[in-house]
Coordinates of C-alpha atoms in Angstrom, one line a residue:
X1 CA 40.3 -22.0 75.9
X2 CA 38.1 -25.1 75.7
X3 CA 34.7 -22.9 76.0
X4 CA 36.2 -20.6 73.0
X5 CA 36.4 -23.3 70.7
X6 CA 33.0 -23.4 68.8
X7 CA 32.4 -19.5 68.2
X8 CA 35.0 -20.0 65.2
X9 CA 33.2 -22.4 63.0
X10 CA 29.7 -20.9 64.5
X11 CA 31.0 -17.4 62.9
X12 CA 32.6 -19.3 59.8
X13 CA 29.3 -20.8 59.2
X14 CA 27.3 -17.6 59.6
X15 CA 29.6 -16.5 57.6
X16 CA 29.0 -18.8 54.6
X17 CA 25.3 -18.8 55.0
X18 CA 25.7 -14.9 54.4
X19 CA 27.7 -15.4 51.6
X20 CA 25.4 -17.7 50.0
X21 CA 22.4 -15.3 51.0
X22 CA 24.6 -12.6 49.0
X23 CA 24.5 -14.5 46.1
X24 CA 20.9 -15.8 45.7
X25 CA 19.8 -11.8 46.2
X26 CA 22.7 -11.6 43.5
X27 CA 20.8 -14.1 41.5
X28 CA 17.5 -12.9 42.0
X29 CA 18.0 -9.3 41.7
X30 CA 19.6 -10.3 38.3
X31 CA 16.0 -11.6 37.2
X32 CA 14.6 -8.6 38.6
X33 CA 14.8 -6.8 35.5
X34 CA 13.9 -9.6 33.1
X35 CA 11.1 -10.5 35.2
X36 CA 10.1 -6.2 35.2
X37 CA 10.6 -6.3 31.2
X38 CA 8.0 -9.5 30.7
X39 CA 5.8 -7.4 33.1
X40 CA 5.8 -4.2 31.4
X41 CA 5.9 -6.8 28.1
X42 CA 2.7 -8.8 28.9
X43 CA 0.7 -5.7 30.6
X44 CA 1.1 -4.4 26.9
X45 CA -0.4 -7.1 25.6
X46 CA -3.2 -7.5 27.8
X47 CA -3.7 -3.4 27.1
X48 CA -3.4 -4.4 23.3
X49 CA -6.5 -7.1 23.7
X50 CA -8.8 -4.5 25.5
X51 CA -8.3 -1.9 23.0
X52 CA -8.8 -4.7 20.3
X53 CA -12.1 -5.8 22.0
X54 CA -13.4 -2.2 22.5
X55 CA -12.3 -1.8 18.8
X56 CA -14.3 -5.0 17.4
X57 CA -17.3 -4.1 19.7
X58 CA -17.6 -0.7 17.7
X59 CA -17.1 -2.6 14.6
X60 CA -19.6 -4.8 15.6
X61 CA -22.3 -1.8 16.7
X62 CA -22.0 0.1 13.2
X63 CA -21.9 -2.9 11.0
X64 CA -25.3 -4.4 12.6
X65 CA -26.3 -0.7 12.9
X66 CA -25.5 -0.3 8.5
X67 CA -27.3 -3.6 8.5
X68 CA -30.4 -1.8 10.3
X69 CA -30.3 0.6 8.0
X70 CA -30.3 -0.9 4.6
X71 CA -33.2 -3.8 6.0
X72 CA -35.2 -0.2 7.0
X73 CA -34.6 1.3 3.3
X74 CA -35.3 -2.1 1.7
X75 CA -38.9 -2.1 3.8
X76 CA -39.5 1.5 2.6
X77 CA -38.4 0.8 -0.7
X78 CA -41.0 -2.6 -0.8
X79 CA -43.6 -0.8 1.0
X80 CA -43.5 2.1 -1.6
X81 CA -43.5 -0.1 -4.7
X82 CA -46.7 -1.9 -3.2
X83 CA -48.3 1.3 -2.8
X84 CA -47.2 2.1 -6.6
X85 CA -48.1 -1.1 -7.9
X86 CA -51.7 -1.5 -5.9
X87 CA -52.7 2.3 -7.1
X88 CA -51.8 1.3 -10.7
X89 CA -54.0 -1.9 -10.8
X90 CA -56.6 -0.3 -8.6
X91 CA -57.1 2.6 -10.6
X92 CA -57.5 0.4 -13.7
X93 CA -60.4 -1.6 -11.9
X94 CA -61.9 1.7 -10.1
X95 CA -62.4 3.3 -13.8
X96 CA -63.7 0.2 -15.2
X97 CA -66.6 -0.2 -12.0
X98 CA -67.2 3.3 -12.8
X99 CA -67.8 2.8 -16.4
X100 CA -70.1 -0.4 -15.4
X101 CA -71.7 1.6 -12.9
X102 CA -72.2 4.6 -15.3
X103 CA -73.6 1.7 -18.1
X104 CA -76.0 -0.2 -15.8
X105 CA -77.7 3.0 -14.7
X106 CA -78.6 4.2 -17.9
X107 CA -79.9 0.5 -19.0
X108 CA -82.4 0.7 -16.3
X109 CA -83.3 3.7 -16.4
X110 CA -84.2 3.4 -20.4
X111 CA -85.8 -0.2 -19.5
X112 CA -88.0 1.2 -16.7
X113 CA -89.5 4.3 -19.6
X114 CA -89.6 1.6 -21.8
X115 CA -92.0 -0.4 -19.3
X116 CA -94.0 2.7 -17.9
X117 CA -94.6 3.4 -21.6
X118 CA -95.7 0.0 -22.8
X119 CA -98.4 0.0 -19.7
X120 CA -100.2 2.9 -21.0
X121 CA -102.5 3.3 -23.5
X122 CA -100.9 3.6 -27.4
X123 CA -101.9 7.0 -29.1
X124 CA -100.7 9.2 -31.5
X125 CA -99.5 11.8 -28.9
X126 CA -97.0 9.7 -27.4
X127 CA -95.6 8.2 -30.7
X128 CA -93.1 10.8 -30.8
X129 CA -92.0 9.8 -27.1
X130 CA -91.7 6.1 -27.9
X131 CA -90.0 6.2 -31.2
X132 CA -87.2 8.1 -29.4
X133 CA -86.8 5.9 -26.5
X134 CA -87.1 3.1 -29.0
X135 CA -83.8 4.5 -30.9
X136 CA -82.2 4.8 -27.6
X137 CA -82.7 1.7 -26.3
X138 CA -81.1 0.6 -29.6
X139 CA -77.8 2.7 -29.0
X140 CA -77.8 0.9 -25.5
X141 CA -78.4 -2.5 -26.6
X142 CA -75.4 -2.4 -28.6
X143 CA -73.4 -0.1 -26.3
X144 CA -70.2 -1.4 -25.8
X145 CA -69.3 -1.9 -22.0
X146 CA -66.4 -3.2 -20.6
X147 CA -67.6 -6.7 -18.9
X148 CA -64.2 -8.7 -18.7
X149 CA -62.3 -7.4 -16.5
X150 CA -59.5 -5.3 -17.2
X151 CA -56.8 -6.1 -14.6
X152 CA -56.1 -9.1 -12.3
X153 CA -56.7 -9.5 -8.2
X154 CA -52.8 -10.9 -8.0
X155 CA -50.4 -9.3 -5.6
X156 CA -47.7 -11.6 -4.1
X157 CA -44.6 -11.1 -1.9
X158 CA -41.7 -12.8 -2.9
X159 CA -38.9 -12.4 0.2
X160 CA -36.7 -15.2 0.4
X161 CA -35.9 -15.4 3.9
X162 CA -34.2 -18.9 4.4
X163 CA -31.2 -18.0 2.7
X164 CA -30.5 -14.3 4.5
X165 CA -31.9 -15.9 8.1
X166 CA -28.8 -18.3 7.5
X167 CA -26.6 -15.7 6.4
X168 CA -27.4 -13.8 9.2
X169 CA -27.2 -16.9 11.6
X170 CA -23.2 -17.4 10.4
X171 CA -22.5 -13.2 10.4
X172 CA -19.4 -12.4 11.7
X173 CA -17.2 -15.1 13.7
X174 CA -14.4 -13.4 16.4
X175 CA -10.9 -15.1 15.1
X176 CA -8.2 -15.7 17.6
X177 CA -6.0 -18.6 17.9
X178 CA -4.0 -19.8 21.6
X179 CA -0.6 -20.0 19.7
X180 CA 2.1 -18.2 21.2
X181 CA 5.7 -17.7 19.8
X182 CA 7.8 -19.4 22.7
X183 CA 6.5 -22.9 21.9
X184 CA 6.1 -22.7 17.8
X185 CA 8.4 -24.2 15.9
X186 CA 9.7 -24.1 12.4
X187 CA 10.7 -26.9 10.1
X188 CA 11.7 -27.8 6.7
X189 CA 14.5 -27.6 3.8
X190 CA 13.7 -23.4 3.4
X191 CA 15.9 -23.4 6.8
X192 CA 18.6 -25.5 5.4
X193 CA 19.8 -25.0 2.1
X194 CA 18.8 -22.7 -0.9
X195 CA 19.3 -22.5 -3.8
X196 CA 19.3 -18.9 -5.9
X197 CA 16.3 -18.1 -8.0
X198 CA 14.8 -21.0 -6.9
X199 CA 11.2 -21.5 -3.9
X200 CA 12.2 -22.5 -1.0
X201 CA 9.7 -23.7 1.8
X202 CA 9.4 -23.8 5.8
X203 CA 6.2 -24.9 7.4
X204 CA 5.7 -23.1 11.1
X205 CA 4.0 -25.5 13.7
X206 CA 2.3 -23.3 15.7
X207 CA 1.5 -24.6 19.4
X208 CA -0.3 -22.9 22.8
X209 CA 1.8 -22.1 26.5
X210 CA 1.5 -26.2 27.3
X211 CA 3.2 -27.1 23.6
X212 CA -0.2 -28.8 22.1
X213 CA -0.7 -27.9 18.7
X214 CA -3.0 -25.5 17.6
X215 CA -5.8 -26.8 15.4
X216 CA -6.8 -23.5 13.9
X217 CA -5.5 -21.3 11.4
X218 CA -5.3 -16.8 11.1
X219 CA -2.7 -16.2 13.7
X220 CA -0.6 -13.3 13.3
X221 CA 2.7 -14.6 11.5
X222 CA 5.1 -12.5 9.9
X223 CA 8.3 -13.8 7.8
X224 CA 11.3 -11.9 6.8
X225 CA 14.0 -12.9 4.6
X226 CA 17.1 -10.6 5.2
X227 CA 19.9 -10.1 2.7
X228 CA 23.6 -9.7 4.6
X229 CA 22.9 -5.9 3.4
X230 CA 19.9 -5.8 5.4
X231 CA 17.0 -5.3 3.0
X232 CA 14.1 -7.9 2.7
X233 CA 13.5 -10.4 0.5
X234 CA 9.7 -10.5 -0.6
X235 CA 7.7 -14.3 0.1
X236 CA 4.4 -15.1 0.6
X237 CA 2.8 -17.4 3.3
X238 CA 0.2 -19.6 3.3
X239 CA -2.3 -20.3 6.0
X240 CA -3.2 -23.8 6.1
X241 CA -6.2 -23.4 8.4
X242 CA -5.1 -26.0 10.6
X243 CA -2.4 -24.2 12.6
X244 CA 0.2 -24.6 10.5
X245 CA 1.3 -22.6 7.5
X246 CA 3.8 -22.5 5.5
X247 CA 6.4 -19.4 4.0
X248 CA 7.6 -19.5 0.6
X249 CA 10.4 -17.7 -0.6
X250 CA 12.9 -17.1 -3.2
X251 CA 16.3 -15.1 -3.2
X252 CA 17.3 -13.2 -5.9
X253 CA 21.4 -14.1 -5.0
X254 CA 24.1 -15.8 -2.8
X255 CA 25.6 -15.3 0.5
X256 CA 24.8 -15.5 4.2
X257 CA 21.0 -14.9 4.8
X258 CA 18.5 -14.8 7.8
X259 CA 15.1 -15.7 8.3
X260 CA 12.9 -14.0 10.7
X261 CA 10.1 -16.1 11.6
X262 CA 7.3 -13.8 14.0
X263 CA 4.2 -14.9 15.5
X264 CA 2.5 -11.9 17.3
X265 CA 5.5 -9.9 16.8
X266 CA 7.4 -12.1 19.0
X267 CA 10.2 -14.4 17.1
X268 CA 9.2 -18.6 17.4
X269 CA 11.5 -20.8 18.9
X270 CA 15.3 -20.7 16.8
X271 CA 14.4 -17.3 15.3
X272 CA 16.2 -15.6 13.5
X273 CA 17.5 -18.8 11.3
X274 CA 20.8 -18.8 9.4
X275 CA 20.2 -19.3 6.0
X276 CA 22.9 -20.5 3.2
X277 CA 22.3 -19.3 -0.3
X278 CA 24.1 -21.4 -3.1
X279 CA 24.1 -20.5 -6.7
X280 CA 23.4 -23.6 -9.1
X281 CA 26.4 -24.2 -10.8
X282 CA 26.9 -22.5 -14.0
X283 CA 27.4 -26.1 -16.2
X284 CA 24.4 -27.1 -14.9
X285 CA 22.3 -24.1 -15.5
X286 CA 23.4 -24.5 -19.3
X287 CA 22.2 -28.2 -19.4
X288 CA 18.6 -27.1 -18.2
X289 CA 18.5 -24.3 -20.4
X290 CA 17.1 -24.6 -24.6
X291 CA 19.3 -22.6 -27.2
X292 CA 16.3 -20.5 -27.7
X293 CA 16.1 -19.3 -24.0
X294 CA 19.7 -18.7 -23.7
X295 CA 19.8 -16.3 -27.1
X296 CA 16.9 -14.6 -25.3
X297 CA 19.2 -14.2 -22.3
X298 CA 22.5 -12.8 -24.2
X299 CA 20.3 -10.2 -26.5
X300 CA 19.3 -8.7 -23.0
X301 CA 22.5 -8.3 -21.8
X302 CA 23.2 -4.6 -22.7
X303 CA 19.7 -3.8 -20.8
X304 CA 20.7 -6.5 -18.2
X305 CA 20.1 -3.5 -15.6
X306 CA 17.3 -1.7 -17.4
X307 CA 19.1 0.1 -19.7
X308 CA 17.5 1.3 -22.8
X309 CA 19.3 0.7 -26.3
X310 CA 19.9 4.3 -26.8
X311 CA 22.1 5.1 -23.8
X312 CA 24.2 2.0 -24.1
X313 CA 27.0 4.3 -25.9
X314 CA 27.5 5.8 -22.5
X315 CA 26.4 3.4 -19.7
X316 CA 27.5 6.2 -17.0
X317 CA 24.4 8.7 -17.9
X318 CA 21.3 7.5 -16.6
X319 CA 17.9 8.9 -15.9
X320 CA 18.7 9.5 -12.2
X321 CA 18.1 13.1 -10.9
X322 CA 18.5 12.2 -7.3
X323 CA 18.3 9.4 -4.2
X324 CA 17.2 9.9 -1.1
X325 CA 17.8 7.5 2.3
X326 CA 20.2 4.7 3.7
X327 CA 19.4 2.3 6.3
X328 CA 18.4 3.8 9.6
X329 CA 15.1 4.7 11.7
X330 CA 15.5 8.5 12.1
X331 CA 14.3 11.4 9.0
X332 CA 14.5 10.6 5.4
X333 CA 16.3 7.3 6.3
X334 CA 14.4 3.7 6.1
X335 CA 13.9 0.1 6.8
X336 CA 12.5 -1.4 4.5
X337 CA 10.4 1.2 2.3
X338 CA 7.2 -0.1 0.5
X339 CA 4.7 2.0 -1.0
X340 CA 4.6 5.1 -2.4
X341 CA 2.5 7.9 -3.4
X342 CA 2.4 11.4 -5.1
X343 CA 0.2 14.3 -4.2
X344 CA -1.2 16.9 -6.5
X345 CA 0.7 19.7 -4.1
X346 CA 3.8 18.7 -4.8
X347 CA 4.8 15.9 -1.8
X348 CA 6.4 12.7 -2.3
X349 CA 4.5 10.0 0.6
X350 CA 6.9 6.8 1.3
X351 CA 5.4 4.0 3.5
X352 CA 8.9 3.2 5.7
X353 CA 7.0 -0.4 6.7
X354 CA 9.9 -2.1 9.6
X355 CA 10.0 1.4 11.2
X356 CA 5.8 1.9 11.1
X357 CA 5.6 5.5 9.6
X358 CA 4.8 7.4 6.6
X359 CA 7.4 10.0 5.4
X360 CA 6.8 13.4 3.4
X361 CA 9.1 14.9 1.1
X362 CA 8.9 17.9 -1.5
X363 CA 9.2 16.7 -4.9
X364 CA 12.5 18.2 -4.5
X365 CA 13.4 15.5 -2.2
X366 CA 13.7 18.1 0.9
X367 CA 12.1 15.9 4.3
X368 CA 9.0 17.6 5.4
X369 CA 7.3 15.6 8.2
X370 CA 6.5 12.4 9.5
X371 CA 4.4 10.3 11.7
X372 CA 3.3 7.0 12.7
X373 CA 2.8 4.9 16.3
X374 CA 3.4 1.1 16.1
X375 CA 0.6 -0.2 17.8
X376 CA -2.7 -2.7 16.9
X377 CA -5.2 -0.2 17.5
X378 CA -7.0 1.9 15.5
X379 CA -4.7 4.9 14.5
X380 CA -1.7 3.3 15.2
X381 CA 0.6 1.2 12.5
X382 CA 2.0 -2.3 12.3
X383 CA 3.1 -2.7 9.1
X384 CA 2.4 0.0 6.8
X385 CA 2.7 -1.3 2.7
X386 CA 0.7 0.8 0.9
X387 CA 0.0 4.9 0.7
X388 CA -2.0 6.9 -1.5
X389 CA -3.3 10.3 -1.7
X390 CA -7.4 11.2 -1.8
X391 CA -8.7 14.2 -4.3
X392 CA -10.1 15.4 -0.3
X393 CA -6.1 15.7 1.0
X394 CA -6.6 12.7 3.0
X395 CA -3.6 10.2 3.4
X396 CA -4.8 6.2 2.9
X397 CA -2.2 3.6 4.4
X398 CA -2.5 -0.3 4.0
X399 CA -1.4 -1.6 7.4
X400 CA -0.4 -5.5 6.6
X401 CA -0.4 -6.7 9.7
X402 CA -3.3 -4.7 11.1
X403 CA -5.4 -6.3 8.4
X404 CA -7.3 -2.9 7.7
X405 CA -6.7 0.1 6.1
X406 CA -6.3 3.9 7.8
X407 CA -7.6 6.9 7.0
X408 CA -5.3 10.2 8.1
X409 CA -5.4 14.1 7.4
X410 CA -2.9 15.5 5.4
X411 CA -1.6 16.4 8.8
X412 CA -1.0 12.9 10.1
X413 CA -4.1 13.0 12.0
X414 CA -6.2 9.7 12.5
X415 CA -9.6 9.6 11.3
X416 CA -10.8 6.8 10.8
X417 CA -9.9 2.5 9.3
X418 CA -11.7 0.5 6.8
X419 CA -11.3 -2.8 5.9
X420 CA -11.5 -4.4 9.3
X421 CA -12.8 -8.1 9.5
X422 CA -12.6 -8.2 5.7
X423 CA -8.8 -7.8 4.4
X424 CA -6.2 -10.5 5.3
X425 CA -3.4 -8.4 4.2
X426 CA -3.5 -5.7 2.3
X427 CA -0.8 -4.5 0.8
X428 CA -1.3 -1.6 -2.5
X429 CA -3.7 1.3 -2.4
X430 CA -5.0 3.3 -4.8
X431 CA -8.1 5.8 -5.6
X432 CA -10.5 5.7 -8.4
X433 CA -11.7 8.7 -10.2
X434 CA -15.3 8.6 -8.0
X435 CA -13.0 8.8 -4.9
X436 CA -13.6 4.9 -3.8
X437 CA -10.6 3.2 -2.3
X438 CA -8.7 0.4 -4.0
X439 CA -7.1 -1.7 -2.1
X440 CA -5.0 -5.0 -2.9
X441 CA -5.2 -7.6 -0.5
X442 CA -2.4 -9.7 -1.1
X443 CA -2.9 -13.1 1.1
X444 CA -6.5 -13.1 -0.1
X445 CA -5.5 -12.3 -3.2
X446 CA -8.7 -10.1 -4.0
X447 CA -9.4 -6.4 -4.7
X448 CA -11.8 -4.5 -2.9
X449 CA -13.3 -1.4 -3.6
X450 CA -14.2 0.8 -0.6
X451 CA -16.0 4.2 -0.3
X452 CA -14.3 6.5 1.8
X453 CA -16.9 5.7 4.9
X454 CA -15.9 1.9 4.9
X455 CA -18.4 0.5 3.0
X456 CA -17.9 -2.1 -0.2
X457 CA -18.9 -1.4 -3.2
X458 CA -17.2 -4.4 -4.8
X459 CA -14.2 -7.1 -4.7
X460 CA -13.1 -9.5 -7.0
X461 CA -10.2 -12.0 -7.6
X462 CA -9.5 -15.4 -6.0
X463 CA -5.5 -17.7 -6.1
X464 CA -5.0 -18.5 -8.6
X465 CA -3.3 -18.2 -12.5
X466 CA -6.8 -17.7 -14.3
X467 CA -7.5 -14.2 -16.0
X468 CA -9.9 -13.3 -13.3
X469 CA -7.0 -14.6 -10.6
X470 CA -4.1 -13.6 -8.8
X471 CA -1.1 -14.8 -7.1
X472 CA 0.4 -12.5 -4.5
X473 CA -0.6 -8.9 -6.3
X474 CA 0.9 -6.2 -4.8
X475 CA -0.2 -2.9 -6.3
X476 CA -2.3 -0.9 -8.4
X477 CA -2.9 1.9 -10.1
X478 CA -6.4 4.0 -12.3
X479 CA -5.8 4.6 -16.2
X480 CA -7.5 8.1 -17.6
X481 CA -11.0 5.6 -18.3
X482 CA -11.1 4.4 -14.5
X483 CA -9.8 1.2 -14.9
X484 CA -7.9 -0.7 -12.3
X485 CA -4.2 -1.8 -13.6
X486 CA -3.0 -4.7 -11.0
X487 CA 0.4 -6.4 -10.5
X488 CA -0.1 -9.7 -10.1
X489 CA 3.5 -10.7 -8.5
X490 CA 3.8 -14.6 -8.5
X491 CA 1.7 -14.9 -11.7
X492 CA 4.5 -12.6 -13.1
X493 CA 2.2 -10.0 -14.9
X494 CA -0.1 -7.0 -15.5
X495 CA -3.9 -6.9 -15.5
X496 CA -6.4 -4.5 -16.4
X497 CA -9.9 -4.6 -14.7
X498 CA -12.9 -3.0 -15.5
X499 CA -14.7 -1.1 -12.1
X500 CA -16.7 -4.0 -12.2
X501 CA -13.7 -6.8 -11.6
X502 CA -14.4 -7.3 -15.5
X503 CA -10.5 -8.2 -17.2
X504 CA -9.7 -5.8 -20.1
X505 CA -6.3 -7.0 -20.3
X506 CA -3.4 -9.2 -19.7
X507 CA 0.7 -8.8 -20.5
X508 CA 3.9 -10.2 -19.5
X509 CA 5.4 -13.4 -18.9
X510 CA 8.3 -14.6 -16.7
X511 CA 11.7 -14.1 -17.8
X512 CA 13.9 -11.0 -18.0
X513 CA 13.2 -10.0 -21.8
X514 CA 11.6 -6.9 -23.0
X515 CA 8.1 -6.9 -21.6
X516 CA 8.9 -9.8 -19.6
X517 CA 8.6 -9.9 -16.0
X518 CA 10.1 -11.3 -12.7
X519 CA 7.2 -10.5 -10.2
X520 CA 6.3 -6.8 -10.9
X521 CA 5.9 -4.7 -8.0
X522 CA 5.1 -0.8 -8.5
X523 CA 2.5 0.6 -10.9
X524 CA 1.8 3.8 -12.1
X525 CA 0.2 5.3 -15.2
X526 CA 1.0 9.0 -17.0
X527 CA -0.9 11.1 -18.8
X528 CA -1.0 9.6 -22.1
X529 CA -2.3 6.2 -20.1
X530 CA 1.3 4.6 -20.2
X531 CA 2.0 2.0 -17.5
X532 CA 5.1 2.2 -15.8
X533 CA 5.9 -0.7 -13.5
X534 CA 9.2 -1.5 -11.2
X535 CA 9.7 -5.1 -12.0
X536 CA 11.3 -6.7 -8.8
X537 CA 13.0 -9.5 -9.6
X538 CA 14.6 -8.0 -12.5
X539 CA 15.4 -4.8 -10.6
X540 CA 14.4 -2.0 -13.4
X541 CA 11.4 -0.1 -14.5
X542 CA 9.7 -1.0 -18.0
X543 CA 7.3 1.0 -19.8
X544 CA 4.3 -0.1 -21.9
X545 CA 2.2 1.7 -23.9
X546 CA -1.9 1.3 -22.6
X547 CA -2.4 -2.0 -24.7
X548 CA 0.2 -3.5 -22.7
X549 CA 3.4 -3.2 -25.6
X550 CA 6.4 -2.9 -23.9
X551 CA 8.4 0.8 -25.0
X552 CA 11.2 1.6 -23.3
X553 CA 13.0 1.0 -19.6
X554 CA 14.0 3.8 -17.4
X555 CA 17.9 4.2 -17.7
X556 CA 19.1 3.1 -13.9
X557 CA 22.3 1.4 -15.1
X558 CA 24.5 4.0 -13.1
X559 CA 23.2 3.2 -9.3
X560 CA 21.0 0.1 -10.1
X561 CA 18.0 -0.7 -8.4
X562 CA 17.8 -3.9 -6.0
X563 CA 14.4 -4.9 -4.9
X564 CA 12.3 -1.9 -6.1
X565 CA 8.5 -1.9 -4.8
X566 CA 5.7 1.1 -5.0
X567 CA 5.9 3.4 -8.1
X568 CA 4.6 6.8 -8.6
X569 CA 4.4 9.7 -10.7
X570 CA 5.1 13.1 -9.3
X571 CA 3.2 16.3 -9.8
X572 CA 6.2 17.5 -11.7
X573 CA 6.2 14.6 -14.3
X574 CA 8.9 12.2 -13.1
X575 CA 8.8 8.7 -11.7
X576 CA 9.7 7.9 -8.1
X577 CA 10.4 4.7 -6.7
X578 CA 10.7 3.0 -4.0
X579 CA 14.5 1.0 -4.1
X580 CA 13.9 -1.4 -1.0
X581 CA 17.3 -3.2 -0.8
X582 CA 19.1 0.2 -1.2
X583 CA 17.4 1.6 1.9
X584 CA 15.9 4.9 -0.3
X585 CA 14.3 6.6 -2.8
X586 CA 15.1 7.1 -6.5
X587 CA 13.8 10.4 -9.1
X588 CA 14.0 9.6 -12.2
X589 CA 13.5 11.5 -15.4
X590 CA 10.8 10.7 -17.5
X591 CA 9.6 11.9 -21.0
X592 CA 5.5 11.5 -21.2

């Protein structure tokens, strides 16, 4: 008995040990999927990094080959110019030399003859010859030979290479940061309480894997404010270039919103944030308004939803023909649709931004196809915001997050990209009458014009509120004069420029009145040169003549818009608009 006793505690200890081991095993096994996910995610980032390197290598090679070609062309031009200039001057001098040589020969021959005659005996027989010689000497003495140089010997080369050498020395930069989402954080009043219609601000501080503050800018940061129904409010990110970023947004109505802040596609600390949006009390609002403003507001009550006067008797009747789409990820469903284009072949193209694809429909609304794979490599889409159709049939897509413009054929097969390394946040794209691609860079506040090959033709614009400046420009259209019409979002105006960037016309101001805007977005031009503008903050569509005078609204009252974005004219003369807040596109009757 006494000997059997110790076995009991030993087996119990073994059991406890086993149980503890089982528990640990369970804990580790539970972590395996998490580690497996992390592994595949890090592998994906690693692969994207490799792809990005290959892509940049290709860009460097092609850019420098292009520069070599340009230098060779310039060298040939200079050598040709030298040859022509030298030839012209040399021809003048050679003609003068020939003339002087002839004159010198004639003079010398006549002088020799005269000297011979004088050396001989004077006689009647030689008198005739001497008289002729005398006349000839008289002629030669008065002969007007070109004794003053008729050209000079100046041929200089003015080749200012210092500035160019300096530019070449600083040409190109490899941009990156060591910022990671899990250490980066947000702060500011815009995270707590916001007031309807008032700009709210959030500051993002980027940090590296050890929590150290990053000191440089250019991180890929995205910010989205989601409304209670899941649509997205526009905002603007400002890169302070010191590792901190400011996101400024304005919310159109009250409710429970959320803010997603992502760094390299991953949520930063605390994201998504819950936002509480309050409305300022009506009393405070009234006190803050002058009687003039109040009157303007009440005057517009009948057209608050973009209803033209002529239709107010029957507010249910409107210009809508049909709407397509609901929120989702399938065909004919959208998540944050942005740009719209219409082709001459009866197609409507939609940039479905958060589904990373372009969807194509017939003018009648029937779904045809869609294409796009999410990613940061050439041929993939990360955040397509603008879409246009080239006369060649190619589809041009502005990719805001990839900072380039992708070109696909009409079947959706990738062909090329342009603007890589130049663009900061392309939003809208259009095509001019020369077949050049016009890109509205929302972040850089600049309009770029490229050839389809990717060669930059010109660029204009900077951040500000001056005539040739923008504040978050969105979309562009081209009129019959080949002028570029740009919607200047935060400056609440529409601006028309020549292809060289000279301002032709500017119209619009902030407000709710006829011809006023609360952040204009989509824009199109009809055959008569009338300009159709999506008024985002006022959720309506306005029509202006070519000189910017307000003409009318498109009646959208029966099924109101909510934050319209891109806008285009279909080949059968209807207006198609991306009703972003309602996750659909709408087609309206339009009398041209």
